[in-house]
Amino acid sequence: MTSPLFPGDPVELADLLKEGAAQGRKAFVAGRDSRAGFGADPGPIDLRLRLERMTGFLRFSPEDLTCSLGPGTTLGEFEETLSEEGLAFAPGPFHGCRERTLGGLLAESPPNPRGFDRAHLRSQCLGFEAVDGRGRRFAAGGRVVKNVAGYDLMKLFVGSGGALMAVTRLELRLIALPPVILCLRSDWLPPLEAAGVWRKLRRRLPTPSWLDLVLDGGRACVELGLAGAASHVTELARGSGLRTVAEGLEAWRGGGGTEIPAGGEVRGRVRPSEVGSFLESLGGNARGRIHYQGAFGLEVGYPDSLPPAFRGPPSLEPAAAKIALRLKDRLGGILAPGRLSFRIPRPLPERGRRVR
Amino acid sequence: MPRESRLPVPIRNALPEGRILEDPATRLVYEYDAWSIVRNPPLAVAFPESTAEVRNLVRACIESGVAWTARGAGTCLSGGATPSGGTCLLIETSRMDRILSLDPEDRIAVVQPGRINLELSRAAAPFGLHFAPDPSSQSASTLGGNLAENAGGPHCFKYGMTTDHVLGLTLVDGEGEVCRLHRDDGLDLCGLVVGSEGTFGVLTECELRLIPTPTAVRTFLASFSSMEAACRAVAKIVSSGTVPAALEILDRLSIEAVEASVFAAGYPKGADAVLLVELDGEEDEVEAERIPVLRAVQSEAPLEVEETSDPEQRARLWRGRKGAFGAMGRLKPDLFVLDGVVPPSKLAAVLAEITAIGREQDILLSNVFHAGDGNLHPNLSFDGRNPGERERAMEAGRRILKLCVDAGGSISGEHGIGFEKIEHLSYLFSPTDLEILGEVRRCFDPAERCNPGKVLPLGRACGEGSSARRPGILPSREREDP
């Protein structure tokens, strides 16, 4: 593995990428390399760049519920500062991710228990400054919570796995920390029984903070997050039939839960009405979480047990794949050559069935 | 005597007979949308009914070297649905208005783009669900248009913009290929398409998220003797951690216009500002949240506070807000609605400067806006028949948008760039930023035939020089005599 370089500012990063592009090198940009082994193989890399020197708050406007951050800021540092101000980052809880960088977290966009509503990671990024795979510095979006000027490149960045651009400044949305937060849990149950409890609560609770079906091989439980005014949260908790395992900030950050992360290599979305048959197909071989609207992140013992749609990288139809490949070519340039990975379900004559 | 068709044969043959109209009256009807400053009669108006028909039309346009603009109900306030030029085909989606599926348990609806926003919520109502984005035009605007513009509305303060409620879509791209995009694809191409104002292709199906309809709703109307007090009350509500469904402000001139119109809602006429706050959720949730809201409002010495959960009274209070733009017609015959955004903490200061700009330009200026997220709607009322008034209104608009950007905000919160704000993009973006946006666009539409001249300035962003020689591309500001 090549030794990493640590650019200290966007200009240094842009110069390195521009030079790399001119020399035909392949580059990989990471935060602190905490997820180096995750995701599709980035391919042979000549230039490893780490953004951990680009860290900290560059702007903080608690009154407007926004801030600007260096991409190397860790989730833990970020959340500590926010809680001191009575604020919070809406997505999460991201179990065991406090050492991860915000830039990396957004680039990966891991499954997010609170992400079924406006708390999806892609809704938090209001704007950014970035460097593309040719070393061009550019910006998109802005600093305000509502903005439709220009194309929404923030959506393109979140979940791109670092294959299209490297962000050098993030503009993020914040929320006021809810006055009362509870994490509740059921007992461990057979998976189908737990799924029944999950679906019943899903119908009853229109706006939980999160509602996960937690799978642990041949057993499962339901984890419920509630946040809001005290009387309302207490009332909902009482009616849920679950027991409280954590409160306040500990609950918000995923403490007191099962420690089974909302991550895993197998990701997708299953319709809530089809969770039962999905669990049957897994046959007790999965560990992970299915969230309120059916998005999941699982570690699966026998990947062949998965329904075909969930095996391997996401599938893109040929016309969509054509667009994704163009974006990779024009924006991504030398960045993470193998990171943008998807299957094309129908033959695409000039490129074959699988593109890496 | 019928005129000879001007349409290229491939386009004429792309749809069954009678579904492409090119008579002068039809072309005149479709020459502009709700932003009436630029008018371009289209080459013809086509009425497809399915994805396959849209694909046929787009391929026929490509073969004929003709650009196209898709249009829903034409309620766009930035010229996004105005034909891009006299040789541009208008693809009208009103015949594509079916709900293809509605799944109450999974809370998902699949609809065609011509479906009217409010009609989807009506169809979902028996299941206790609704579609959250509620632009003021929701009784007329189509879902395809809402997606194309990433529409907002009063309730997006709590529920998010249209993009937060889109799970997938089908698009006929600039090369006539059918793209099915889903939010779970890894790379969020679907999210990129939402808000692209029809410049990536024509939407033909939308998979949308429905949300449970709140069981309790409470609406407050507080009037104040100054705009500053109303803005301070908003800041206090937001910082309390309460997330109202809506936080809307109308200024004195707007109140007077509304109260003199059919939309009269009983707003206190002597007030300098009224603040509408709406809480929704479950009964005990709303009950708990009303306390910090009332505390914030009372701390700013309101003139009056009205609070109601009665549906008829709530409808009355909202009637004034939703009808405000219509009521502006009482002030002057022409209206130019701006859509700048500022950080909420700068609302009061920016509004004072906006008032000063209106005074300097001698333009009647009123404000109706989404206060919670700092999305201003300065309304410039003018009479275009009076020499110089239109120009003064445009200049006031330019200065106001520049002011919003200088305050750390943006030139558009929900109306889009369209034709209207294209010259103001440089306040926000560098030439490299625009170059990148142009490259992204050409990944979907290499020849730039989808709604050209919108979102990005032609030529400058593309690095291809002037497009004036290309047919059907440049907006013609000269009215063609139909």
PDB file of C-alpha atoms in Angstrom, chain B residues 263-433:
ATOM      1  CA  PHE B 263     -59.411  35.944   0.490  1.00  0.00           C
ATOM      2  CA  ALA B 264     -60.166  38.138   3.536  1.00  0.00           C
ATOM      3  CA  ALA B 265     -59.299  36.116   6.635  1.00  0.00           C
ATOM      4  CA  GLY B 266     -59.908  38.566   9.450  1.00  0.00           C
ATOM      5  CA  TYR B 267     -56.277  39.584   9.820  1.00  0.00           C
ATOM      6  CA  PRO B 268     -55.961  42.733  12.004  1.00  0.00           C
ATOM      7  CA  LYS B 269     -55.673  45.614   9.557  1.00  0.00           C
ATOM      8  CA  GLY B 270     -53.610  47.869  11.809  1.00  0.00           C
ATOM      9  CA  ALA B 271     -50.806  45.373  12.323  1.00  0.00           C
ATOM     10  CA  ASP B 272     -47.379  45.710  10.751  1.00  0.00           C
ATOM     11  CA  ALA B 273     -47.017  41.926  10.569  1.00  0.00           C
ATOM     12  CA  VAL B 274     -49.024  38.792  11.229  1.00  0.00           C
ATOM     13  CA  LEU B 275     -47.407  35.480  12.112  1.00  0.00           C
ATOM     14  CA  LEU B 276     -49.155  32.226  11.319  1.00  0.00           C
ATOM     15  CA  VAL B 277     -47.907  29.232  13.293  1.00  0.00           C
ATOM     16  CA  GLU B 278     -49.224  25.740  12.814  1.00  0.00           C
ATOM     17  CA  LEU B 279     -48.528  22.774  15.079  1.00  0.00           C
ATOM     18  CA  ASP B 280     -49.500  19.281  14.082  1.00  0.00           C
ATOM     19  CA  GLY B 281     -49.046  15.747  15.304  1.00  0.00           C
ATOM     20  CA  GLU B 282     -50.823  13.734  17.944  1.00  0.00           C
ATOM     21  CA  GLU B 283     -53.077  15.528  20.431  1.00  0.00           C
ATOM     22  CA  ASP B 284     -50.726  15.378  23.422  1.00  0.00           C
ATOM     23  CA  GLU B 285     -47.758  16.334  21.229  1.00  0.00           C
ATOM     24  CA  VAL B 286     -49.525  19.442  19.951  1.00  0.00           C
ATOM     25  CA  GLU B 287     -50.693  20.294  23.459  1.00  0.00           C
ATOM     26  CA  ALA B 288     -47.108  20.086  24.727  1.00  0.00           C
ATOM     27  CA  GLU B 289     -45.709  22.206  21.881  1.00  0.00           C
ATOM     28  CA  ARG B 290     -48.251  25.014  22.171  1.00  0.00           C
ATOM     29  CA  ILE B 291     -46.723  26.164  25.465  1.00  0.00           C
ATOM     30  CA  PRO B 292     -43.300  27.208  24.093  1.00  0.00           C
ATOM     31  CA  VAL B 293     -44.985  28.703  21.025  1.00  0.00           C
ATOM     32  CA  LEU B 294     -47.304  30.862  23.108  1.00  0.00           C
ATOM     33  CA  ARG B 295     -44.448  31.825  25.425  1.00  0.00           C
ATOM     34  CA  ALA B 296     -42.351  32.987  22.454  1.00  0.00           C
ATOM     35  CA  VAL B 297     -45.213  34.918  20.889  1.00  0.00           C
ATOM     36  CA  GLN B 298     -46.319  36.564  24.135  1.00  0.00           C
ATOM     37  CA  SER B 299     -42.770  37.701  24.905  1.00  0.00           C
ATOM     38  CA  GLU B 300     -42.900  40.005  21.874  1.00  0.00           C
ATOM     39  CA  ALA B 301     -46.001  41.897  23.036  1.00  0.00           C
ATOM     40  CA  PRO B 302     -48.399  40.886  20.248  1.00  0.00           C
ATOM     41  CA  LEU B 303     -51.393  43.056  19.414  1.00  0.00           C
ATOM     42  CA  GLU B 304     -53.649  40.011  19.249  1.00  0.00           C
ATOM     43  CA  VAL B 305     -53.295  36.238  19.385  1.00  0.00           C
ATOM     44  CA  GLU B 306     -55.878  33.882  17.948  1.00  0.00           C
ATOM     45  CA  GLU B 307     -55.609  30.125  18.454  1.00  0.00           C
ATOM     46  CA  THR B 308     -57.843  27.502  16.932  1.00  0.00           C
ATOM     47  CA  SER B 309     -58.065  23.814  16.150  1.00  0.00           C
ATOM     48  CA  ASP B 310     -61.456  24.155  14.487  1.00  0.00           C
ATOM     49  CA  PRO B 311     -61.073  23.102  10.825  1.00  0.00           C
ATOM     50  CA  GLU B 312     -63.246  25.938   9.497  1.00  0.00           C
ATOM     51  CA  GLN B 313     -61.422  28.600  11.477  1.00  0.00           C
ATOM     52  CA  ARG B 314     -58.068  27.131  10.478  1.00  0.00           C
ATOM     53  CA  ALA B 315     -59.126  27.205   6.836  1.00  0.00           C
ATOM     54  CA  ARG B 316     -60.078  30.860   7.289  1.00  0.00           C
ATOM     55  CA  LEU B 317     -56.685  31.766   8.738  1.00  0.00           C
ATOM     56  CA  TRP B 318     -54.898  29.948   5.919  1.00  0.00           C
ATOM     57  CA  ARG B 319     -57.152  31.428   3.249  1.00  0.00           C
ATOM     58  CA  GLY B 320     -55.435  34.784   3.612  1.00  0.00           C
ATOM     59  CA  ARG B 321     -51.945  33.296   3.370  1.00  0.00           C
ATOM     60  CA  LYS B 322     -52.699  30.971   0.466  1.00  0.00           C
ATOM     61  CA  GLY B 323     -54.589  33.686  -1.394  1.00  0.00           C
ATOM     62  CA  ALA B 324     -52.053  36.413  -0.748  1.00  0.00           C
ATOM     63  CA  PHE B 325     -50.445  36.267  -4.180  1.00  0.00           C
ATOM     64  CA  GLY B 326     -53.865  36.424  -5.832  1.00  0.00           C
ATOM     65  CA  ALA B 327     -54.791  39.391  -3.665  1.00  0.00           C
ATOM     66  CA  MET B 328     -51.752  41.272  -4.962  1.00  0.00           C
ATOM     67  CA  GLY B 329     -53.704  41.724  -8.180  1.00  0.00           C
ATOM     68  CA  ARG B 330     -55.588  44.481  -6.335  1.00  0.00           C
ATOM     69  CA  LEU B 331     -52.413  46.520  -6.001  1.00  0.00           C
ATOM     70  CA  LYS B 332     -51.116  46.597  -9.583  1.00  0.00           C
ATOM     71  CA  PRO B 333     -51.775  44.551 -12.724  1.00  0.00           C
ATOM     72  CA  ASP B 334     -48.311  42.938 -12.806  1.00  0.00           C
ATOM     73  CA  LEU B 335     -46.557  40.995 -10.077  1.00  0.00           C
ATOM     74  CA  PHE B 336     -42.969  39.866  -9.841  1.00  0.00           C
ATOM     75  CA  VAL B 337     -42.541  37.379  -6.968  1.00  0.00           C
ATOM     76  CA  LEU B 338     -39.004  36.857  -5.705  1.00  0.00           C
ATOM     77  CA  ASP B 339     -37.806  33.807  -3.828  1.00  0.00           C
ATOM     78  CA  GLY B 340     -34.560  34.675  -2.044  1.00  0.00           C
ATOM     79  CA  VAL B 341     -33.431  32.937   1.120  1.00  0.00           C
ATOM     80  CA  VAL B 342     -31.473  34.341   4.055  1.00  0.00           C
ATOM     81  CA  PRO B 343     -30.321  32.845   7.345  1.00  0.00           C
ATOM     82  CA  PRO B 344     -33.314  33.230   9.692  1.00  0.00           C
ATOM     83  CA  SER B 345     -31.239  35.272  12.135  1.00  0.00           C
ATOM     84  CA  LYS B 346     -30.889  37.981   9.465  1.00  0.00           C
ATOM     85  CA  LEU B 347     -34.555  38.161   8.485  1.00  0.00           C
ATOM     86  CA  ALA B 348     -35.431  41.440  10.167  1.00  0.00           C
ATOM     87  CA  ALA B 349     -32.310  43.276   8.967  1.00  0.00           C
ATOM     88  CA  VAL B 350     -32.676  42.040   5.387  1.00  0.00           C
ATOM     89  CA  LEU B 351     -36.373  42.926   5.296  1.00  0.00           C
ATOM     90  CA  ALA B 352     -35.538  46.486   6.336  1.00  0.00           C
ATOM     91  CA  GLU B 353     -33.078  46.746   3.449  1.00  0.00           C
ATOM     92  CA  ILE B 354     -35.595  45.239   1.039  1.00  0.00           C
ATOM     93  CA  THR B 355     -38.094  47.912   2.041  1.00  0.00           C
ATOM     94  CA  ALA B 356     -35.456  50.558   1.364  1.00  0.00           C
ATOM     95  CA  ILE B 357     -34.756  49.094  -2.095  1.00  0.00           C
ATOM     96  CA  GLY B 358     -38.469  49.216  -2.927  1.00  0.00           C
ATOM     97  CA  ARG B 359     -38.577  52.842  -1.873  1.00  0.00           C
ATOM     98  CA  GLU B 360     -35.494  53.770  -3.892  1.00  0.00           C
ATOM     99  CA  GLN B 361     -36.849  52.091  -7.009  1.00  0.00           C
ATOM    100  CA  ASP B 362     -40.330  53.546  -6.402  1.00  0.00           C
ATOM    101  CA  ILE B 363     -41.921  50.110  -6.583  1.00  0.00           C
ATOM    102  CA  LEU B 364     -44.828  48.856  -4.474  1.00  0.00           C
ATOM    103  CA  LEU B 365     -43.280  46.087  -2.401  1.00  0.00           C
ATOM    104  CA  SER B 366     -44.946  43.640  -0.028  1.00  0.00           C
ATOM    105  CA  ASN B 367     -43.696  40.551   1.795  1.00  0.00           C
ATOM    106  CA  VAL B 368     -45.285  37.156   2.371  1.00  0.00           C
ATOM    107  CA  PHE B 369     -42.780  34.557   3.441  1.00  0.00           C
ATOM    108  CA  HIS B 370     -41.797  31.257   5.021  1.00  0.00           C
ATOM    109  CA  ALA B 371     -40.156  32.725   8.111  1.00  0.00           C
ATOM    110  CA  GLY B 372     -38.963  29.486   9.714  1.00  0.00           C
ATOM    111  CA  ASP B 373     -36.483  28.722   6.971  1.00  0.00           C
ATOM    112  CA  GLY B 374     -35.768  32.306   5.929  1.00  0.00           C
ATOM    113  CA  ASN B 375     -37.413  31.924   2.513  1.00  0.00           C
ATOM    114  CA  LEU B 376     -38.525  35.413   1.524  1.00  0.00           C
ATOM    115  CA  HIS B 377     -41.133  36.226  -1.096  1.00  0.00           C
ATOM    116  CA  PRO B 378     -40.850  39.951  -1.773  1.00  0.00           C
ATOM    117  CA  ASN B 379     -43.693  40.840  -4.144  1.00  0.00           C
ATOM    118  CA  LEU B 380     -42.954  43.628  -6.562  1.00  0.00           C
ATOM    119  CA  SER B 381     -46.241  45.013  -7.843  1.00  0.00           C
ATOM    120  CA  PHE B 382     -46.044  47.161 -10.962  1.00  0.00           C
ATOM    121  CA  ASP B 383     -47.894  48.243 -14.051  1.00  0.00           C
ATOM    122  CA  GLY B 384     -45.930  47.167 -17.094  1.00  0.00           C
ATOM    123  CA  ARG B 385     -47.844  49.661 -19.240  1.00  0.00           C
ATOM    124  CA  ASN B 386     -46.214  52.586 -17.455  1.00  0.00           C
ATOM    125  CA  PRO B 387     -42.873  53.514 -18.982  1.00  0.00           C
ATOM    126  CA  GLY B 388     -39.951  52.383 -16.850  1.00  0.00           C
ATOM    127  CA  GLU B 389     -41.942  50.541 -14.186  1.00  0.00           C
ATOM    128  CA  ARG B 390     -41.056  47.067 -15.392  1.00  0.00           C
ATOM    129  CA  GLU B 391     -37.390  47.990 -15.579  1.00  0.00           C
ATOM    130  CA  ARG B 392     -37.463  49.438 -12.061  1.00  0.00           C
ATOM    131  CA  ALA B 393     -39.117  46.276 -10.764  1.00  0.00           C
ATOM    132  CA  MET B 394     -36.449  44.132 -12.436  1.00  0.00           C
ATOM    133  CA  GLU B 395     -33.688  46.277 -10.965  1.00  0.00           C
ATOM    134  CA  ALA B 396     -35.251  46.077  -7.503  1.00  0.00           C
ATOM    135  CA  GLY B 397     -35.443  42.283  -7.919  1.00  0.00           C
ATOM    136  CA  ARG B 398     -31.804  42.085  -8.920  1.00  0.00           C
ATOM    137  CA  ARG B 399     -30.698  44.140  -5.935  1.00  0.00           C
ATOM    138  CA  ILE B 400     -32.829  42.094  -3.532  1.00  0.00           C
ATOM    139  CA  LEU B 401     -31.385  38.789  -4.730  1.00  0.00           C
ATOM    140  CA  LYS B 402     -27.864  40.182  -4.453  1.00  0.00           C
ATOM    141  CA  LEU B 403     -28.712  41.322  -0.928  1.00  0.00           C
ATOM    142  CA  CYS B 404     -29.877  37.792  -0.019  1.00  0.00           C
ATOM    143  CA  VAL B 405     -26.625  36.273  -1.283  1.00  0.00           C
ATOM    144  CA  ASP B 406     -24.536  38.893   0.521  1.00  0.00           C
ATOM    145  CA  ALA B 407     -26.377  37.983   3.722  1.00  0.00           C
ATOM    146  CA  GLY B 408     -25.235  34.355   3.328  1.00  0.00           C
ATOM    147  CA  GLY B 409     -28.342  33.138   1.540  1.00  0.00           C
ATOM    148  CA  SER B 410     -29.473  32.119  -1.912  1.00  0.00           C
ATOM    149  CA  ILE B 411     -31.374  33.454  -4.904  1.00  0.00           C
ATOM    150  CA  SER B 412     -34.049  30.753  -4.813  1.00  0.00           C
ATOM    151  CA  GLY B 413     -35.594  28.673  -2.054  1.00  0.00           C
ATOM    152  CA  GLU B 414     -38.309  26.901  -3.997  1.00  0.00           C
ATOM    153  CA  HIS B 415     -39.297  28.592  -7.259  1.00  0.00           C
ATOM    154  CA  GLY B 416     -36.253  27.523  -9.250  1.00  0.00           C
ATOM    155  CA  ILE B 417     -33.927  29.412 -11.558  1.00  0.00           C
ATOM    156  CA  GLY B 418     -35.783  29.014 -14.853  1.00  0.00           C
ATOM    157  CA  PHE B 419     -35.301  31.992 -17.130  1.00  0.00           C
ATOM    158  CA  GLU B 420     -35.884  34.396 -14.286  1.00  0.00           C
ATOM    159  CA  LYS B 421     -32.714  34.135 -12.221  1.00  0.00           C
ATOM    160  CA  ILE B 422     -30.244  32.828 -14.728  1.00  0.00           C
ATOM    161  CA  GLU B 423     -28.381  36.112 -14.847  1.00  0.00           C
ATOM    162  CA  HIS B 424     -28.042  36.080 -11.067  1.00  0.00           C
ATOM    163  CA  LEU B 425     -26.338  32.682 -10.770  1.00  0.00           C
ATOM    164  CA  SER B 426     -22.962  34.365 -10.805  1.00  0.00           C
ATOM    165  CA  TYR B 427     -23.772  35.863  -7.386  1.00  0.00           C
ATOM    166  CA  LEU B 428     -23.531  32.316  -6.046  1.00  0.00           C
ATOM    167  CA  PHE B 429     -21.324  30.319  -8.387  1.00  0.00           C
ATOM    168  CA  SER B 430     -17.887  30.748  -9.930  1.00  0.00           C
ATOM    169  CA  PRO B 431     -17.226  29.981 -13.609  1.00  0.00           C
ATOM    170  CA  THR B 432     -15.765  26.596 -12.547  1.00  0.00           C
ATOM    171  CA  ASP B 433     -18.882  25.811 -10.496  1.00  0.00           C
TER     172      ASP B 433
END
